[in-house]
C-alpha cells in the first residue's frame, strides 16, 4: 500500500485567512491536536514573516512529537537561514522553499527573468539542503506556469537536493482533469528521487477535486488545511481529502492515509474555536448536519440500515454525540483527568483558571459535556498567557421599554477600573462599558453567537472580531448567559489588542 502523506498547512496557509491571528499558545494547541490526528507533516508557519511566526514555529518544533515540522521560506539565504533556525529543534525538520514560475508573477511580482528564477531556485534549495536532507520545493502559481519551464526549475530543485516537489494551484485556476495531467507530466519529465505533492486553492470550489485528481495521477503528498482554511477561498479541506481516500478504496486503489479519522471532528472544532471561523452546518464530514437526516424517508431508511443514506460512519470521524463527563460536584483532579483523556493539555495557571470557569458554569448548568469542556479550554487558550484585564464583575439592566445599561469592573494588575455605559442592547452596553474601562475603543468587525450543545442551559459561544488602530483580533467567550459570553469575548479581543499594542507588533513583513 502506498501512503499519501497528509501535509497540514492550517498554521501557515490557513493562518493567512483574513482576520485569523493565532498566538503561540493557540498554534501549539492546534499542532498538538494535529499530531494526535496523525498528519505526516505540519507546516508550522513562515518564520521570516514576523517574530510571532518564528516563535510559533520554533515552539512547535521543540514540543510536538511525531509529524515532520516544516517552515516556509523564499529562496533568499536570509529566509532559508531563518526557517532553519526555527525548525532545527524538531526531530524531523523540513524547509519548504518556494519561488513563483508563472509569467505574470515573474514579471509583475518578482521582476525577474526566467534565468534569474532558475538561479534563485537552485541556490535556495541548495542552501536548505545544506541544513537538512528534507527539503520541499514549490514553483508558486505552478498551474499558470509554462509547464516545460516549470519542469526545468523543478529539475534544478531536485538536482540541488529537493526531495518533495509541490505543484501549487495558487489561485485555484485548475480543473481536475487538467491538474491531474499536470501532475503526471511532472512525474514523467522530472528525473530523480522525489515525492510529488498537490497544493490546491478553492477559488472555483475545486480544491479537493483537483487534489484527488493529483493523487489519482501519482501525487503522494496532499497539502490541505483543517476546515479548508487558507488564503481567499481557502485550501483543500483535509477532512474531505482523507475521507475520500478512506471511503473509496475501490477508486484510490493501493493508496492509504495515516490519519486517525476519529480525531477529525474534534480537530475541526478546535480550529474553528481558536480561529473564530465557524464551520458551515452542511460542510462535508465535520459539519453539524453531515449526519443529520431530516426527511421521513431518509430517517426510515437509516433506522433500517445506516448505509442506506450514509457512506461514512459518524463514529469513524468522531462525530458521535458528546458524552456527559462532569458535573458540579467534580473536583480539580477529575477535571484535569478528563481533559487529559480528551487529549487537552492545560498546565499551571491556565488549568486553574479553566477549573474556576468550569465550576462557575457547573453551578448554572446541570450537565457539562465534552463539547462544553472543549469550549472552556479554547476560551482559556484564547485568553493567552498574560491578560492585561480580567473581568471582575458585570451588571446589566435592560428591557423592552428602558435603555439598556451596563456596569463593568475590570482588574488590570495595579487595581480595579470600572465604567458604566448604555447601548442599543445589553450586549452593546456591556461592550461599551468594557471599552470605557479598558481604554481600548475598538470597532466590531464580526460578531458570531452559537450554542455549544442543545437545551435551555446550553453554553453560548461568542466570537467577536475587533479592530483598533488598524489591528484586528478575535476574542472568544463562553457562558450560559449570552450577554456575559459576549462581554468575555469582547474583553478577550481587547486583551489581545492591548498585548499587541504593548510589545508584540505582529505585522507580516512578507507574504507568499
Ligand atoms: O498557494 C501557494 O502557492 C502557496 C505556496 C507558498 C506553496 O501557498
Ligand atoms: Zn497556498
JSON list of N, CA and C in Angstrom, two decimals, residues 387-462:
[
{"chain": "A", "resi": 387, "resn": "UNK", "atom": "N", "xyz": [-2.93, 38.33, 30.60]},
{"chain": "A", "resi": 387, "resn": "UNK", "atom": "CA", "xyz": [-4.06, 39.19, 30.30]},
{"chain": "A", "resi": 387, "resn": "UNK", "atom": "C", "xyz": [-3.88, 40.52, 31.00]},
{"chain": "A", "resi": 388, "resn": "UNK", "atom": "N", "xyz": [-4.05, 41.58, 30.23]},
{"chain": "A", "resi": 388, "resn": "UNK", "atom": "CA", "xyz": [-3.92, 42.88, 30.89]},
{"chain": "A", "resi": 388, "resn": "UNK", "atom": "C", "xyz": [-5.15, 43.13, 31.78]},
{"chain": "A", "resi": 389, "resn": "UNK", "atom": "N", "xyz": [-6.31, 42.71, 31.31]},
{"chain": "A", "resi": 389, "resn": "UNK", "atom": "CA", "xyz": [-7.54, 42.96, 32.08]},
{"chain": "A", "resi": 389, "resn": "UNK", "atom": "C", "xyz": [-8.27, 41.65, 32.39]},
{"chain": "A", "resi": 390, "resn": "UNK", "atom": "N", "xyz": [-8.77, 41.54, 33.62]},
{"chain": "A", "resi": 390, "resn": "UNK", "atom": "CA", "xyz": [-9.63, 40.39, 33.98]},
{"chain": "A", "resi": 390, "resn": "UNK", "atom": "C", "xyz": [-11.01, 40.93, 34.30]},
{"chain": "A", "resi": 391, "resn": "UNK", "atom": "N", "xyz": [-12.03, 40.15, 33.96]},
{"chain": "A", "resi": 391, "resn": "UNK", "atom": "CA", "xyz": [-13.40, 40.56, 34.29]},
{"chain": "A", "resi": 391, "resn": "UNK", "atom": "C", "xyz": [-13.68, 40.22, 35.75]},
{"chain": "A", "resi": 392, "resn": "UNK", "atom": "N", "xyz": [-13.97, 41.25, 36.55]},
{"chain": "A", "resi": 392, "resn": "UNK", "atom": "CA", "xyz": [-14.28, 41.02, 37.96]},
{"chain": "A", "resi": 392, "resn": "UNK", "atom": "C", "xyz": [-15.79, 40.96, 38.13]},
{"chain": "A", "resi": 393, "resn": "UNK", "atom": "N", "xyz": [-16.50, 41.88, 37.51]},
{"chain": "A", "resi": 393, "resn": "UNK", "atom": "CA", "xyz": [-17.96, 41.90, 37.69]},
{"chain": "A", "resi": 393, "resn": "UNK", "atom": "C", "xyz": [-18.63, 42.58, 36.50]},
{"chain": "A", "resi": 394, "resn": "UNK", "atom": "N", "xyz": [-19.84, 42.11, 36.24]},
{"chain": "A", "resi": 394, "resn": "UNK", "atom": "CA", "xyz": [-20.63, 42.71, 35.16]},
{"chain": "A", "resi": 394, "resn": "UNK", "atom": "C", "xyz": [-22.08, 42.73, 35.62]},
{"chain": "A", "resi": 395, "resn": "UNK", "atom": "N", "xyz": [-22.68, 43.92, 35.58]},
{"chain": "A", "resi": 395, "resn": "UNK", "atom": "CA", "xyz": [-24.10, 44.04, 35.92]},
{"chain": "A", "resi": 395, "resn": "UNK", "atom": "C", "xyz": [-24.78, 44.73, 34.75]},
{"chain": "A", "resi": 396, "resn": "UNK", "atom": "N", "xyz": [-25.83, 44.09, 34.22]},
{"chain": "A", "resi": 396, "resn": "UNK", "atom": "CA", "xyz": [-26.54, 44.73, 33.10]},
{"chain": "A", "resi": 396, "resn": "UNK", "atom": "C", "xyz": [-28.02, 44.87, 33.44]},
{"chain": "A", "resi": 397, "resn": "UNK", "atom": "N", "xyz": [-28.60, 45.94, 32.95]},
{"chain": "A", "resi": 397, "resn": "UNK", "atom": "CA", "xyz": [-30.05, 46.16, 33.10]},
{"chain": "A", "resi": 397, "resn": "UNK", "atom": "C", "xyz": [-30.61, 46.43, 31.73]},
{"chain": "A", "resi": 398, "resn": "UNK", "atom": "N", "xyz": [-31.79, 45.91, 31.48]},
{"chain": "A", "resi": 398, "resn": "UNK", "atom": "CA", "xyz": [-32.41, 46.21, 30.18]},
{"chain": "A", "resi": 398, "resn": "UNK", "atom": "C", "xyz": [-33.83, 45.70, 30.16]},
{"chain": "A", "resi": 399, "resn": "UNK", "atom": "N", "xyz": [-34.53, 46.00, 29.12]},
{"chain": "A", "resi": 399, "resn": "UNK", "atom": "CA", "xyz": [-35.91, 45.56, 28.98]},
{"chain": "A", "resi": 399, "resn": "UNK", "atom": "C", "xyz": [-36.45, 46.13, 27.69]},
{"chain": "A", "resi": 400, "resn": "UNK", "atom": "N", "xyz": [-37.72, 45.84, 27.41]},
{"chain": "A", "resi": 400, "resn": "UNK", "atom": "CA", "xyz": [-38.26, 46.31, 26.13]},
{"chain": "A", "resi": 400, "resn": "UNK", "atom": "C", "xyz": [-38.56, 47.80, 26.18]},
{"chain": "A", "resi": 401, "resn": "UNK", "atom": "N", "xyz": [-38.69, 48.37, 27.39]},
{"chain": "A", "resi": 401, "resn": "UNK", "atom": "CA", "xyz": [-39.06, 49.78, 27.45]},
{"chain": "A", "resi": 401, "resn": "UNK", "atom": "C", "xyz": [-38.02, 50.67, 28.11]},
{"chain": "A", "resi": 402, "resn": "UNK", "atom": "N", "xyz": [-36.86, 50.15, 28.45]},
{"chain": "A", "resi": 402, "resn": "UNK", "atom": "CA", "xyz": [-35.84, 51.03, 29.05]},
{"chain": "A", "resi": 402, "resn": "UNK", "atom": "C", "xyz": [-34.54, 50.90, 28.27]},
{"chain": "A", "resi": 403, "resn": "UNK", "atom": "N", "xyz": [-33.69, 51.95, 28.39]},
{"chain": "A", "resi": 403, "resn": "UNK", "atom": "CA", "xyz": [-32.40, 51.92, 27.70]},
{"chain": "A", "resi": 403, "resn": "UNK", "atom": "C", "xyz": [-31.47, 50.95, 28.43]},
{"chain": "A", "resi": 404, "resn": "UNK", "atom": "N", "xyz": [-30.92, 49.98, 27.73]},
{"chain": "A", "resi": 404, "resn": "UNK", "atom": "CA", "xyz": [-30.02, 49.03, 28.40]},
{"chain": "A", "resi": 404, "resn": "UNK", "atom": "C", "xyz": [-28.77, 49.73, 28.94]},
{"chain": "A", "resi": 405, "resn": "UNK", "atom": "N", "xyz": [-28.37, 49.35, 30.13]},
{"chain": "A", "resi": 405, "resn": "UNK", "atom": "CA", "xyz": [-27.13, 49.90, 30.72]},
{"chain": "A", "resi": 405, "resn": "UNK", "atom": "C", "xyz": [-26.29, 48.76, 31.27]},
{"chain": "A", "resi": 406, "resn": "UNK", "atom": "N", "xyz": [-25.01, 49.03, 31.38]},
{"chain": "A", "resi": 406, "resn": "UNK", "atom": "CA", "xyz": [-24.12, 48.01, 31.94]},
{"chain": "A", "resi": 406, "resn": "UNK", "atom": "C", "xyz": [-23.07, 48.68, 32.81]},
{"chain": "A", "resi": 407, "resn": "UNK", "atom": "N", "xyz": [-22.70, 47.96, 33.87]},
{"chain": "A", "resi": 407, "resn": "UNK", "atom": "CA", "xyz": [-21.59, 48.43, 34.71]},
{"chain": "A", "resi": 407, "resn": "UNK", "atom": "C", "xyz": [-20.58, 47.30, 34.76]},
{"chain": "A", "resi": 408, "resn": "UNK", "atom": "N", "xyz": [-19.33, 47.63, 34.52]},
{"chain": "A", "resi": 408, "resn": "UNK", "atom": "CA", "xyz": [-18.32, 46.59, 34.49]},
{"chain": "A", "resi": 408, "resn": "UNK", "atom": "C", "xyz": [-17.17, 46.95, 35.42]},
{"chain": "A", "resi": 409, "resn": "UNK", "atom": "N", "xyz": [-16.62, 45.93, 36.07]},
{"chain": "A", "resi": 409, "resn": "UNK", "atom": "CA", "xyz": [-15.43, 46.12, 36.89]},
{"chain": "A", "resi": 409, "resn": "UNK", "atom": "C", "xyz": [-14.33, 45.21, 36.33]},
{"chain": "A", "resi": 410, "resn": "UNK", "atom": "N", "xyz": [-13.20, 45.81, 35.99]},
{"chain": "A", "resi": 410, "resn": "UNK", "atom": "CA", "xyz": [-12.06, 45.05, 35.48]},
{"chain": "A", "resi": 410, "resn": "UNK", "atom": "C", "xyz": [-10.89, 45.17, 36.46]},
{"chain": "A", "resi": 411, "resn": "UNK", "atom": "N", "xyz": [-10.07, 44.12, 36.54]},
{"chain": "A", "resi": 411, "resn": "UNK", "atom": "CA", "xyz": [-8.81, 44.23, 37.29]},
{"chain": "A", "resi": 411, "resn": "UNK", "atom": "C", "xyz": [-7.71, 44.35, 36.26]},
{"chain": "A", "resi": 412, "resn": "UNK", "atom": "N", "xyz": [-6.78, 45.30, 36.50]},
{"chain": "A", "resi": 412, "resn": "UNK", "atom": "CA", "xyz": [-5.72, 45.49, 35.49]},
{"chain": "A", "resi": 412, "resn": "UNK", "atom": "C", "xyz": [-4.31, 45.37, 36.06]},
{"chain": "A", "resi": 413, "resn": "UNK", "atom": "N", "xyz": [-4.17, 44.57, 37.09]},
{"chain": "A", "resi": 413, "resn": "UNK", "atom": "CA", "xyz": [-2.83, 44.37, 37.65]},
{"chain": "A", "resi": 413, "resn": "UNK", "atom": "C", "xyz": [-2.53, 45.36, 38.74]},
{"chain": "A", "resi": 414, "resn": "UNK", "atom": "N", "xyz": [-2.78, 46.66, 38.48]},
{"chain": "A", "resi": 414, "resn": "UNK", "atom": "CA", "xyz": [-2.46, 47.65, 39.51]},
{"chain": "A", "resi": 414, "resn": "UNK", "atom": "C", "xyz": [-3.69, 47.99, 40.34]},
{"chain": "A", "resi": 415, "resn": "UNK", "atom": "N", "xyz": [-4.82, 47.44, 40.02]},
{"chain": "A", "resi": 415, "resn": "UNK", "atom": "CA", "xyz": [-6.03, 47.73, 40.79]},
{"chain": "A", "resi": 415, "resn": "UNK", "atom": "C", "xyz": [-7.26, 47.47, 39.97]},
{"chain": "A", "resi": 416, "resn": "UNK", "atom": "N", "xyz": [-8.37, 48.08, 40.40]},
{"chain": "A", "resi": 416, "resn": "UNK", "atom": "CA", "xyz": [-9.62, 47.85, 39.68]},
{"chain": "A", "resi": 416, "resn": "UNK", "atom": "C", "xyz": [-10.03, 49.10, 38.92]},
{"chain": "A", "resi": 417, "resn": "UNK", "atom": "N", "xyz": [-10.60, 48.89, 37.74]},
{"chain": "A", "resi": 417, "resn": "UNK", "atom": "CA", "xyz": [-11.17, 50.03, 36.99]},
{"chain": "A", "resi": 417, "resn": "UNK", "atom": "C", "xyz": [-12.61, 49.68, 36.70]},
{"chain": "A", "resi": 418, "resn": "UNK", "atom": "N", "xyz": [-13.47, 50.68, 36.82]},
{"chain": "A", "resi": 418, "resn": "UNK", "atom": "CA", "xyz": [-14.86, 50.40, 36.48]},
{"chain": "A", "resi": 418, "resn": "UNK", "atom": "C", "xyz": [-15.44, 51.48, 35.59]},
{"chain": "A", "resi": 419, "resn": "UNK", "atom": "N", "xyz": [-16.48, 51.12, 34.89]},
{"chain": "A", "resi": 419, "resn": "UNK", "atom": "CA", "xyz": [-17.12, 52.09, 33.99]},
{"chain": "A", "resi": 419, "resn": "UNK", "atom": "C", "xyz": [-18.56, 51.65, 33.75]},
{"chain": "A", "resi": 420, "resn": "UNK", "atom": "N", "xyz": [-19.38, 52.65, 33.41]},
{"chain": "A", "resi": 420, "resn": "UNK", "atom": "CA", "xyz": [-20.78, 52.37, 33.08]},
{"chain": "A", "resi": 420, "resn": "UNK", "atom": "C", "xyz": [-21.04, 52.88, 31.68]},
{"chain": "A", "resi": 421, "resn": "UNK", "atom": "N", "xyz": [-21.96, 52.23, 30.99]},
{"chain": "A", "resi": 421, "resn": "UNK", "atom": "CA", "xyz": [-22.32, 52.69, 29.64]},
{"chain": "A", "resi": 421, "resn": "UNK", "atom": "C", "xyz": [-23.73, 52.23, 29.31]},
{"chain": "A", "resi": 422, "resn": "UNK", "atom": "N", "xyz": [-24.32, 52.91, 28.35]},
{"chain": "A", "resi": 422, "resn": "UNK", "atom": "CA", "xyz": [-25.61, 52.44, 27.84]},
{"chain": "A", "resi": 422, "resn": "UNK", "atom": "C", "xyz": [-25.39, 52.00, 26.39]},
{"chain": "A", "resi": 423, "resn": "UNK", "atom": "N", "xyz": [-26.39, 51.34, 25.83]},
{"chain": "A", "resi": 423, "resn": "UNK", "atom": "CA", "xyz": [-26.20, 50.87, 24.46]},
{"chain": "A", "resi": 423, "resn": "UNK", "atom": "C", "xyz": [-27.51, 50.51, 23.79]},
{"chain": "A", "resi": 424, "resn": "UNK", "atom": "N", "xyz": [-27.40, 50.02, 22.56]},
{"chain": "A", "resi": 424, "resn": "UNK", "atom": "CA", "xyz": [-28.58, 49.64, 21.79]},
{"chain": "A", "resi": 424, "resn": "UNK", "atom": "C", "xyz": [-29.24, 48.39, 22.32]},
{"chain": "A", "resi": 425, "resn": "UNK", "atom": "N", "xyz": [-28.47, 47.62, 23.02]},
{"chain": "A", "resi": 425, "resn": "UNK", "atom": "CA", "xyz": [-28.97, 46.40, 23.63]},
{"chain": "A", "resi": 425, "resn": "UNK", "atom": "C", "xyz": [-28.04, 46.07, 24.78]},
{"chain": "A", "resi": 426, "resn": "UNK", "atom": "N", "xyz": [-28.30, 44.98, 25.49]},
{"chain": "A", "resi": 426, "resn": "UNK", "atom": "CA", "xyz": [-27.48, 44.69, 26.66]},
{"chain": "A", "resi": 426, "resn": "UNK", "atom": "C", "xyz": [-26.05, 44.32, 26.25]},
{"chain": "A", "resi": 427, "resn": "UNK", "atom": "N", "xyz": [-25.91, 43.63, 25.10]},
{"chain": "A", "resi": 427, "resn": "UNK", "atom": "CA", "xyz": [-24.58, 43.26, 24.64]},
{"chain": "A", "resi": 427, "resn": "UNK", "atom": "C", "xyz": [-23.78, 44.52, 24.30]},
{"chain": "A", "resi": 428, "resn": "UNK", "atom": "N", "xyz": [-24.44, 45.43, 23.58]},
{"chain": "A", "resi": 428, "resn": "UNK", "atom": "CA", "xyz": [-23.79, 46.68, 23.19]},
{"chain": "A", "resi": 428, "resn": "UNK", "atom": "C", "xyz": [-23.38, 47.48, 24.43]},
{"chain": "A", "resi": 429, "resn": "UNK", "atom": "N", "xyz": [-24.27, 47.53, 25.42]},
{"chain": "A", "resi": 429, "resn": "UNK", "atom": "CA", "xyz": [-23.96, 48.28, 26.64]},
{"chain": "A", "resi": 429, "resn": "UNK", "atom": "C", "xyz": [-22.76, 47.66, 27.36]},
{"chain": "A", "resi": 430, "resn": "UNK", "atom": "N", "xyz": [-22.74, 46.32, 27.45]},
{"chain": "A", "resi": 430, "resn": "UNK", "atom": "CA", "xyz": [-21.65, 45.64, 28.15]},
{"chain": "A", "resi": 430, "resn": "UNK", "atom": "C", "xyz": [-20.31, 45.89, 27.44]},
{"chain": "A", "resi": 431, "resn": "UNK", "atom": "N", "xyz": [-20.34, 45.80, 26.11]},
{"chain": "A", "resi": 431, "resn": "UNK", "atom": "CA", "xyz": [-19.08, 46.01, 25.35]},
{"chain": "A", "resi": 431, "resn": "UNK", "atom": "C", "xyz": [-18.61, 47.47, 25.48]},
{"chain": "A", "resi": 432, "resn": "UNK", "atom": "N", "xyz": [-19.57, 48.41, 25.44]},
{"chain": "A", "resi": 432, "resn": "UNK", "atom": "CA", "xyz": [-19.19, 49.82, 25.58]},
{"chain": "A", "resi": 432, "resn": "UNK", "atom": "C", "xyz": [-18.59, 50.09, 26.96]},
{"chain": "A", "resi": 433, "resn": "UNK", "atom": "N", "xyz": [-19.14, 49.44, 27.98]},
{"chain": "A", "resi": 433, "resn": "UNK", "atom": "CA", "xyz": [-18.60, 49.63, 29.33]},
{"chain": "A", "resi": 433, "resn": "UNK", "atom": "C", "xyz": [-17.16, 49.09, 29.40]},
{"chain": "A", "resi": 434, "resn": "UNK", "atom": "N", "xyz": [-16.92, 47.95, 28.75]},
{"chain": "A", "resi": 434, "resn": "UNK", "atom": "CA", "xyz": [-15.56, 47.38, 28.74]},
{"chain": "A", "resi": 434, "resn": "UNK", "atom": "C", "xyz": [-14.61, 48.32, 27.99]},
{"chain": "A", "resi": 435, "resn": "UNK", "atom": "N", "xyz": [-15.10, 48.87, 26.86]},
{"chain": "A", "resi": 435, "resn": "UNK", "atom": "CA", "xyz": [-14.25, 49.81, 26.10]},
{"chain": "A", "resi": 435, "resn": "UNK", "atom": "C", "xyz": [-13.89, 51.00, 26.98]},
{"chain": "A", "resi": 436, "resn": "UNK", "atom": "N", "xyz": [-14.88, 51.52, 27.72]},
{"chain": "A", "resi": 436, "resn": "UNK", "atom": "CA", "xyz": [-14.62, 52.70, 28.57]},
{"chain": "A", "resi": 436, "resn": "UNK", "atom": "C", "xyz": [-13.64, 52.34, 29.69]},
{"chain": "A", "resi": 437, "resn": "UNK", "atom": "N", "xyz": [-13.82, 51.18, 30.29]},
{"chain": "A", "resi": 437, "resn": "UNK", "atom": "CA", "xyz": [-12.96, 50.81, 31.43]},
{"chain": "A", "resi": 437, "resn": "UNK", "atom": "C", "xyz": [-11.53, 50.49, 30.97]},
{"chain": "A", "resi": 438, "resn": "UNK", "atom": "N", "xyz": [-11.40, 49.86, 29.81]},
{"chain": "A", "resi": 438, "resn": "UNK", "atom": "CA", "xyz": [-10.06, 49.43, 29.35]},
{"chain": "A", "resi": 438, "resn": "UNK", "atom": "C", "xyz": [-9.34, 50.51, 28.57]},
{"chain": "A", "resi": 439, "resn": "UNK", "atom": "N", "xyz": [-10.10, 51.46, 28.03]},
{"chain": "A", "resi": 439, "resn": "UNK", "atom": "CA", "xyz": [-9.49, 52.49, 27.18]},
{"chain": "A", "resi": 439, "resn": "UNK", "atom": "C", "xyz": [-9.21, 51.99, 25.77]},
{"chain": "A", "resi": 440, "resn": "UNK", "atom": "N", "xyz": [-9.60, 50.75, 25.45]},
{"chain": "A", "resi": 440, "resn": "UNK", "atom": "CA", "xyz": [-9.41, 50.22, 24.10]},
{"chain": "A", "resi": 440, "resn": "UNK", "atom": "C", "xyz": [-10.76, 50.34, 23.37]},
{"chain": "A", "resi": 441, "resn": "UNK", "atom": "N", "xyz": [-10.84, 51.32, 22.49]},
{"chain": "A", "resi": 441, "resn": "UNK", "atom": "CA", "xyz": [-12.11, 51.55, 21.80]},
{"chain": "A", "resi": 441, "resn": "UNK", "atom": "C", "xyz": [-12.04, 50.95, 20.41]},
{"chain": "A", "resi": 442, "resn": "UNK", "atom": "N", "xyz": [-12.55, 49.75, 20.28]},
{"chain": "A", "resi": 442, "resn": "UNK", "atom": "CA", "xyz": [-12.46, 49.05, 19.00]},
{"chain": "A", "resi": 442, "resn": "UNK", "atom": "C", "xyz": [-13.75, 49.13, 18.22]},
{"chain": "A", "resi": 443, "resn": "UNK", "atom": "N", "xyz": [-13.64, 48.76, 16.95]},
{"chain": "A", "resi": 443, "resn": "UNK", "atom": "CA", "xyz": [-14.82, 48.67, 16.08]},
{"chain": "A", "resi": 443, "resn": "UNK", "atom": "C", "xyz": [-15.09, 47.18, 15.87]},
{"chain": "A", "resi": 444, "resn": "UNK", "atom": "N", "xyz": [-16.34, 46.78, 16.11]},
{"chain": "A", "resi": 444, "resn": "UNK", "atom": "CA", "xyz": [-16.67, 45.36, 15.96]},
{"chain": "A", "resi": 444, "resn": "UNK", "atom": "C", "xyz": [-16.81, 45.03, 14.47]},
{"chain": "A", "resi": 445, "resn": "UNK", "atom": "N", "xyz": [-15.96, 44.13, 13.97]},
{"chain": "A", "resi": 445, "resn": "UNK", "atom": "CA", "xyz": [-15.99, 43.75, 12.56]},
{"chain": "A", "resi": 445, "resn": "UNK", "atom": "C", "xyz": [-16.91, 42.56, 12.34]},
{"chain": "A", "resi": 446, "resn": "UNK", "atom": "N", "xyz": [-16.99, 41.72, 13.36]},
{"chain": "A", "resi": 446, "resn": "UNK", "atom": "CA", "xyz": [-17.77, 40.50, 13.20]},
{"chain": "A", "resi": 446, "resn": "UNK", "atom": "C", "xyz": [-18.23, 40.04, 14.58]},
{"chain": "A", "resi": 447, "resn": "UNK", "atom": "N", "xyz": [-19.41, 39.48, 14.62]},
{"chain": "A", "resi": 447, "resn": "UNK", "atom": "CA", "xyz": [-19.97, 39.03, 15.90]},
{"chain": "A", "resi": 447, "resn": "UNK", "atom": "C", "xyz": [-20.75, 37.75, 15.63]},
{"chain": "A", "resi": 448, "resn": "UNK", "atom": "N", "xyz": [-20.31, 36.65, 16.24]},
{"chain": "A", "resi": 448, "resn": "UNK", "atom": "CA", "xyz": [-21.00, 35.38, 15.96]},
{"chain": "A", "resi": 448, "resn": "UNK", "atom": "C", "xyz": [-21.38, 34.71, 17.26]},
{"chain": "A", "resi": 449, "resn": "UNK", "atom": "N", "xyz": [-22.61, 34.23, 17.31]},
{"chain": "A", "resi": 449, "resn": "UNK", "atom": "CA", "xyz": [-23.07, 33.52, 18.50]},
{"chain": "A", "resi": 449, "resn": "UNK", "atom": "C", "xyz": [-23.48, 32.11, 18.06]},
{"chain": "A", "resi": 450, "resn": "UNK", "atom": "N", "xyz": [-23.02, 31.10, 18.80]},
{"chain": "A", "resi": 450, "resn": "UNK", "atom": "CA", "xyz": [-23.54, 29.76, 18.52]},
{"chain": "A", "resi": 450, "resn": "UNK", "atom": "C", "xyz": [-23.69, 29.03, 19.85]},
{"chain": "A", "resi": 451, "resn": "UNK", "atom": "N", "xyz": [-24.48, 27.99, 19.84]},
{"chain": "A", "resi": 451, "resn": "UNK", "atom": "CA", "xyz": [-24.62, 27.26, 21.09]},
{"chain": "A", "resi": 451, "resn": "UNK", "atom": "C", "xyz": [-23.77, 26.01, 21.00]},
{"chain": "A", "resi": 452, "resn": "UNK", "atom": "N", "xyz": [-23.08, 25.72, 22.11]},
{"chain": "A", "resi": 452, "resn": "UNK", "atom": "CA", "xyz": [-22.15, 24.59, 22.11]},
{"chain": "A", "resi": 452, "resn": "UNK", "atom": "C", "xyz": [-22.91, 23.27, 22.09]},
{"chain": "A", "resi": 453, "resn": "UNK", "atom": "N", "xyz": [-23.96, 23.19, 22.91]},
{"chain": "A", "resi": 453, "resn": "UNK", "atom": "CA", "xyz": [-24.80, 21.98, 22.90]},
{"chain": "A", "resi": 453, "resn": "UNK", "atom": "C", "xyz": [-26.25, 22.45, 22.85]},
{"chain": "A", "resi": 454, "resn": "UNK", "atom": "N", "xyz": [-27.19, 21.52, 22.98]},
{"chain": "A", "resi": 454, "resn": "UNK", "atom": "CA", "xyz": [-28.59, 21.94, 22.92]},
{"chain": "A", "resi": 454, "resn": "UNK", "atom": "C", "xyz": [-29.17, 22.13, 24.34]},
{"chain": "A", "resi": 455, "resn": "UNK", "atom": "N", "xyz": [-30.38, 22.63, 24.41]},
{"chain": "A", "resi": 455, "resn": "UNK", "atom": "CA", "xyz": [-31.05, 22.80, 25.71]},
{"chain": "A", "resi": 455, "resn": "UNK", "atom": "C", "xyz": [-31.04, 24.25, 26.16]},
{"chain": "A", "resi": 456, "resn": "UNK", "atom": "N", "xyz": [-31.95, 24.58, 27.08]},
{"chain": "A", "resi": 456, "resn": "UNK", "atom": "CA", "xyz": [-32.06, 25.99, 27.51]},
{"chain": "A", "resi": 456, "resn": "UNK", "atom": "C", "xyz": [-30.85, 26.44, 28.31]},
{"chain": "A", "resi": 457, "resn": "UNK", "atom": "N", "xyz": [-30.14, 25.48, 28.92]},
{"chain": "A", "resi": 457, "resn": "UNK", "atom": "CA", "xyz": [-28.94, 25.89, 29.66]},
{"chain": "A", "resi": 457, "resn": "UNK", "atom": "C", "xyz": [-27.67, 25.66, 28.84]},
{"chain": "A", "resi": 458, "resn": "UNK", "atom": "N", "xyz": [-27.83, 25.61, 27.52]},
{"chain": "A", "resi": 458, "resn": "UNK", "atom": "CA", "xyz": [-26.65, 25.39, 26.67]},
{"chain": "A", "resi": 458, "resn": "UNK", "atom": "C", "xyz": [-25.65, 26.52, 26.83]},
{"chain": "A", "resi": 459, "resn": "UNK", "atom": "N", "xyz": [-24.38, 26.19, 26.64]},
{"chain": "A", "resi": 459, "resn": "UNK", "atom": "CA", "xyz": [-23.35, 27.23, 26.65]},
{"chain": "A", "resi": 459, "resn": "UNK", "atom": "C", "xyz": [-23.45, 28.03, 25.37]},
{"chain": "A", "resi": 460, "resn": "UNK", "atom": "N", "xyz": [-23.49, 29.35, 25.50]},
{"chain": "A", "resi": 460, "resn": "UNK", "atom": "CA", "xyz": [-23.41, 30.22, 24.32]},
{"chain": "A", "resi": 460, "resn": "UNK", "atom": "C", "xyz": [-21.93, 30.47, 24.04]},
{"chain": "A", "resi": 461, "resn": "UNK", "atom": "N", "xyz": [-21.57, 30.37, 22.80]},
{"chain": "A", "resi": 461, "resn": "UNK", "atom": "CA", "xyz": [-20.17, 30.54, 22.40]},
{"chain": "A", "resi": 461, "resn": "UNK", "atom": "C", "xyz": [-20.13, 31.76, 21.47]},
{"chain": "A", "resi": 462, "resn": "UNK", "atom": "N", "xyz": [-19.47, 32.81, 21.92]},
{"chain": "A", "resi": 462, "resn": "UNK", "atom": "CA", "xyz": [-19.47, 34.06, 21.14]},
{"chain": "A", "resi": 462, "resn": "UNK", "atom": "C", "xyz": [-18.05, 34.34, 20.64]}
]
